Coordinates of C-alpha atoms in Angstrom, one line a residue:
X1 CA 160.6 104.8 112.3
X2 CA 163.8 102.9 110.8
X3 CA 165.5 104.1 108.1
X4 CA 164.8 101.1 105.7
X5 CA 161.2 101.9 106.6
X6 CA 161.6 106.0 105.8
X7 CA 163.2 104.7 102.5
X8 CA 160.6 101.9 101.5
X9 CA 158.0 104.6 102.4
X10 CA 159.5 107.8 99.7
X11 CA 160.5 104.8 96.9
X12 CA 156.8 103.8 97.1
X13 CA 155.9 107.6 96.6
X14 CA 157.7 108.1 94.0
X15 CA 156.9 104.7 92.0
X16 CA 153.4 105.6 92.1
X17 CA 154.4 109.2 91.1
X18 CA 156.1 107.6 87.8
X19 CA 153.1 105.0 87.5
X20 CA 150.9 107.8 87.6
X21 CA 152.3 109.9 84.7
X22 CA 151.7 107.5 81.7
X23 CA 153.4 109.6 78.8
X24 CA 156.4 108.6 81.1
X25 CA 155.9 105.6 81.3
X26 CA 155.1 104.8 77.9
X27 CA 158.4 106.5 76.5
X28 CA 160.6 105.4 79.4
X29 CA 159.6 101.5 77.9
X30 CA 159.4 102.2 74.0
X31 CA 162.1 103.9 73.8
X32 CA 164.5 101.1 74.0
X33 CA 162.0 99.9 71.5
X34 CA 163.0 102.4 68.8
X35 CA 166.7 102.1 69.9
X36 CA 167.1 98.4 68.8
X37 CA 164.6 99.0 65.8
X38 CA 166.4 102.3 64.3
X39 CA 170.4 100.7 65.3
X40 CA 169.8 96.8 65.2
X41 CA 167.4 96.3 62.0
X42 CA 167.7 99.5 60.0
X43 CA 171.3 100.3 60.6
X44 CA 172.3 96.8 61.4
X45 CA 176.0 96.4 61.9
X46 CA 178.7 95.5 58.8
X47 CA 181.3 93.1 60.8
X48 CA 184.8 93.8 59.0
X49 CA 183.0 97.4 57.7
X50 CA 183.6 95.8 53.8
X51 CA 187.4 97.4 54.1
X52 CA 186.3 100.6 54.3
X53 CA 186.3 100.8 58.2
X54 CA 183.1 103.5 60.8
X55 CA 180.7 103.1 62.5
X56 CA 178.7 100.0 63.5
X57 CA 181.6 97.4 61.6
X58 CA 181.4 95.3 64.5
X59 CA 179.2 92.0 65.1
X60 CA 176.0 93.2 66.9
X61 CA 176.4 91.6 70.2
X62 CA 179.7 94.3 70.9
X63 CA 177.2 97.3 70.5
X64 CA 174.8 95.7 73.6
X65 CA 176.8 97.7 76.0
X66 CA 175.4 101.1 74.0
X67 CA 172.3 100.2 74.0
X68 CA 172.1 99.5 77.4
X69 CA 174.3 102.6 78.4
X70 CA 171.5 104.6 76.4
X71 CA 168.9 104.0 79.2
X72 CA 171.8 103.7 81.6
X73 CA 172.8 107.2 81.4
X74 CA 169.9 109.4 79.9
X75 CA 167.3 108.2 81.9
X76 CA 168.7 108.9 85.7
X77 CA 170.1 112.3 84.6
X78 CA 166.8 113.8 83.1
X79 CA 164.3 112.0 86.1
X80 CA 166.1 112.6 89.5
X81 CA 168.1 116.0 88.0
X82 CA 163.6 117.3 87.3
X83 CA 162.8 115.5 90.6
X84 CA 165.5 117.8 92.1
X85 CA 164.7 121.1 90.2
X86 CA 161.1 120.7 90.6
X87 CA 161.6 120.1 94.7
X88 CA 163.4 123.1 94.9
X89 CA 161.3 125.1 93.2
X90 CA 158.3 124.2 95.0
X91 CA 160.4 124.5 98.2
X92 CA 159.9 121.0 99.1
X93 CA 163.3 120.1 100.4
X94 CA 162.1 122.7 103.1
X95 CA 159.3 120.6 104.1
X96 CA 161.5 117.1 104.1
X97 CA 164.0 119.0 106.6
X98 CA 161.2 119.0 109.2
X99 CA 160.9 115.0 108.5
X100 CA 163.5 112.1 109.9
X101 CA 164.2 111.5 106.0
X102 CA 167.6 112.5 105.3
X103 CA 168.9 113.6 102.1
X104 CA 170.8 110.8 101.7
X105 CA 168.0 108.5 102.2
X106 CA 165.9 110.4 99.8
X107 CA 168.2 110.1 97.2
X108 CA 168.7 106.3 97.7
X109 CA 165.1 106.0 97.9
X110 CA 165.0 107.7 94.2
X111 CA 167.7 105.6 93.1
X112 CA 166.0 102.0 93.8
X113 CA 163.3 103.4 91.7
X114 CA 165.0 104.2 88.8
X115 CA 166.8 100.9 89.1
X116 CA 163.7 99.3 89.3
X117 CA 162.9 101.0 86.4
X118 CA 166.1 101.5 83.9
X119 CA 166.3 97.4 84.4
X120 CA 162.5 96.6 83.0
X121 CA 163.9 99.0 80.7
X122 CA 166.9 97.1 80.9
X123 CA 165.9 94.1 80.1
X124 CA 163.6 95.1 76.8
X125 CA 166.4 95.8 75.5
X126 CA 168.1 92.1 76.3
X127 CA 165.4 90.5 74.7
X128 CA 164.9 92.4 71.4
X129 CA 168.9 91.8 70.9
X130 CA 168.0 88.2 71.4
X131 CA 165.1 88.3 69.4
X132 CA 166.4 90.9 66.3
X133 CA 169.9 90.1 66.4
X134 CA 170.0 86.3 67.4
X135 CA 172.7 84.5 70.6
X136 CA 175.0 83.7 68.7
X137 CA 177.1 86.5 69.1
X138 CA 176.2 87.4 72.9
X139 CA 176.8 85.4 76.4
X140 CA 173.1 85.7 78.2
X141 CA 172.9 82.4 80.7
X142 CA 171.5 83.3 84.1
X143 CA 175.3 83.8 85.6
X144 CA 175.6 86.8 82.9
X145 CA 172.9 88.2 83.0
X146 CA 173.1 88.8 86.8
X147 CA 176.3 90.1 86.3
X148 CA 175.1 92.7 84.1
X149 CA 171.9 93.2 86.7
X150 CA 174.9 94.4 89.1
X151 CA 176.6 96.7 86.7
X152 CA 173.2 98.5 85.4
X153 CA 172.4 99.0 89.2
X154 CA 175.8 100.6 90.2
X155 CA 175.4 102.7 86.8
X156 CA 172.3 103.6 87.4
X157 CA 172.8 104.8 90.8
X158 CA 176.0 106.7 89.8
X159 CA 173.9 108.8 87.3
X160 CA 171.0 109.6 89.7
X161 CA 174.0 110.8 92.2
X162 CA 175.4 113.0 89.0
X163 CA 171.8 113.8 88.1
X164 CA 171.0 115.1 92.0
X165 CA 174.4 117.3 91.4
X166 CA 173.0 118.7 88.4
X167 CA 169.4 119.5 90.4
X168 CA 171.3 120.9 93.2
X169 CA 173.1 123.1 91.0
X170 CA 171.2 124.1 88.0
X171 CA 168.8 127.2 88.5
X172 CA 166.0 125.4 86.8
X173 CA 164.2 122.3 85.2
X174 CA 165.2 123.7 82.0
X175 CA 168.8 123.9 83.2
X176 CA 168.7 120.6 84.2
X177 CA 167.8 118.9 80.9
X178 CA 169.8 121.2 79.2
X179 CA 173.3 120.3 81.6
X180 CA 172.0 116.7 81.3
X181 CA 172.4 116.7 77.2
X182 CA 175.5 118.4 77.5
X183 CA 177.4 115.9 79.6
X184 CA 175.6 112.9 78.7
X185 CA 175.5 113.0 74.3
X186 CA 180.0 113.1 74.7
X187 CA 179.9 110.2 77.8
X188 CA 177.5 108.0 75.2
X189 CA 179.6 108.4 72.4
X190 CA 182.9 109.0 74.1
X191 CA 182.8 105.9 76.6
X192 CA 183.9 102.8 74.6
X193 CA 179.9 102.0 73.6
X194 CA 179.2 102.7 70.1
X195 CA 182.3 103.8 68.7
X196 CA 185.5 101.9 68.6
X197 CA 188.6 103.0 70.0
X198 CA 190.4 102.6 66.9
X199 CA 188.2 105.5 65.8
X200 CA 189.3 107.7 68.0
X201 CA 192.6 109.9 67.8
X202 CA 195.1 108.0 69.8
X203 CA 195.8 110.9 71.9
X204 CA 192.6 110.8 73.1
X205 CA 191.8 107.0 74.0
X206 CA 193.4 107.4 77.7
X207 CA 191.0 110.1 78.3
X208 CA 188.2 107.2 77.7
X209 CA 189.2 106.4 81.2
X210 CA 187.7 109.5 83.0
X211 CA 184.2 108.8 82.0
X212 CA 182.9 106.3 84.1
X213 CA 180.8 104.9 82.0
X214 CA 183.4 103.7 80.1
X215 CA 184.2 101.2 82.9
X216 CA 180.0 100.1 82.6
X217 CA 180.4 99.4 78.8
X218 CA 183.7 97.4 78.8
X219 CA 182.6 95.2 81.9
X220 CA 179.3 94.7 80.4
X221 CA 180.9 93.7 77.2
X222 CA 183.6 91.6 78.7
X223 CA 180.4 89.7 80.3
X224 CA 178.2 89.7 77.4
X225 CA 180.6 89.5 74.3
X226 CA 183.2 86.4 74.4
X227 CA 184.5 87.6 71.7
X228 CA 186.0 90.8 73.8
X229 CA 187.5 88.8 76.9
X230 CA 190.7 90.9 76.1
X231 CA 190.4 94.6 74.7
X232 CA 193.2 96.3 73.8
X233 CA 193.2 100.5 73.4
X234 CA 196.3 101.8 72.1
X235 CA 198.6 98.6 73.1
X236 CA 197.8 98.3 76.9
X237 CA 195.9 94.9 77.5
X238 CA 192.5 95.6 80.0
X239 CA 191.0 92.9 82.7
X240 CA 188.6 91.7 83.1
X241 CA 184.7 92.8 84.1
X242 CA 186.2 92.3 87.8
X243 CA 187.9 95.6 87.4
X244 CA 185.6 97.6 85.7
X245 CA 182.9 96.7 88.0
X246 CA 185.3 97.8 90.9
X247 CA 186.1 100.6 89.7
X248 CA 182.6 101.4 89.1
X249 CA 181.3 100.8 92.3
X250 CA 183.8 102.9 93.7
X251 CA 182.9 106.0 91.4
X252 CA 179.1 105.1 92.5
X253 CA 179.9 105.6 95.9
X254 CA 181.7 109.0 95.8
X255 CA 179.2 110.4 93.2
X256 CA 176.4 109.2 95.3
X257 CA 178.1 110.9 98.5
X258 CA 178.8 114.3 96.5
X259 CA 175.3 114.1 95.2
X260 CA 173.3 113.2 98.8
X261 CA 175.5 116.2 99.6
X262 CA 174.3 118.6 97.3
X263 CA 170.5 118.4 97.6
X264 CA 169.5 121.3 99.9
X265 CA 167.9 121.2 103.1
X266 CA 166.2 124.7 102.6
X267 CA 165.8 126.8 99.7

């Protein structure tokens, strides 16, 4: 048995596991739903913020990064960081040591899921900003748009690695969710998505570097938003999505590694 075919044979497993439970389902695709509706119609955005400067002051097409870093982040945390939890305590991970499956290959085989999954998810979202918030302010041809496919899927895969570290680690389901809200709510708002730079205590803004979802939001921006083909934070001009994406596929890899790692072969 080939190791594609180990990993084709767990991601079909756990697909039909997520199928199967439709409350899942259902709130893993409405969400982004609600998202645009509560941010994109009822908030809306105030470009120029009438002088008086907060939140949402920018054109709508800059915040497309948050939304999409919404499902980006929250969504691999809470799924593989339960999948993990739950495995251990059922002592499962015993049973896959006696298998050829390795822990690395179980984990990727999670990860294509969720990929599979946060971009349906992924791509709600993309149309109700087209369809609430018009084009004019967003870049979607079919060049873009599979640039952004690439980012979402070395995001996503990122925070199933963090979210397997979090299983591995936490001494309970309820532990994980709990860790998972904890690091994830300051990332979301702390990562260049919804608020503005400018908002933020200059002291702080190099500090926006060390989440890497920060690097997800600008490059999906750069993409996304001509408006932002330059961004500057506190004077320093950034590149282009090149670099962020770089940079993010190199933070996938290691916290995919550390997070392979971490799942244990008995418990």
């Amino acid at each position: 048995m080939t190791a594609t075919s180990r990993v084709s044979a767990e991601a079909t497993a756990a697909w039909h596991s997520f199928v199967r439970r439709r409350t899942a389902v259902f709130f893993t695709f409405f969400f982004p739903v609600i998202l645009i509706l509560i941010f994109a119609v009822l908030v809306q955005t105030n470009p120029g913020g009438g002088g008086g400067g907060g939140l949402f002051t920018e054109p709508a097409g800059y915040y497309l990064p948050g939304y999409l870093a919404v499902v980006v982040l929250f969504t691999p945390l809470s799924r593989v960081g339960s999948t993990v939890a739950r495995h251990r305590e059922g002592n499962r991970f015993e049973k896959l040591a006696t298998t050829p499956l390795s822990r690395a290959e179980w984990l990727l085989a999670h990860t294509l899921v969720n990929v599979v999954i946060i971009g349906i998810a992924s791509l709600i979202i993309l149309g109700l900003m087209a369809l609430v918030t018009g084009t004019a302010n967003l870049a979607l041809g079919p060049a873009n748009l599979a640039i952004v496919a690439v980012f979402v899927a070395f995001a996503v895969a990122l925070f199933c690695g963090l979210g397997a570290m979090l299983g591995s680690l936490a001494d309970s389901q309820d532990g994980v969710i709990a860790a998972s809200n904890a690091i994830a709510l300051p990332l979301l708002f702390l990562s260049n998505t919804f608020v503005t730079p400018e908002l933020l205590p200059a002291w702080f803004r190099p500090a926006m570097s060390l989440s890497p979802l920060t690097y997800f939001a600008r490059g999906v921006r750069d993409v996304t938003y001509p408006q932002m083909e330059i961004m500057r934070v506190g004077g320093s001009s950034l590149v282009g999505w090149q670099f962020n994406l770089a940079i993010l596929a190199v933070l996938t890899v290691v916290f995919f590694a550390v997070g392979a790692a971490l799942i244990p072969q008995t418990d």
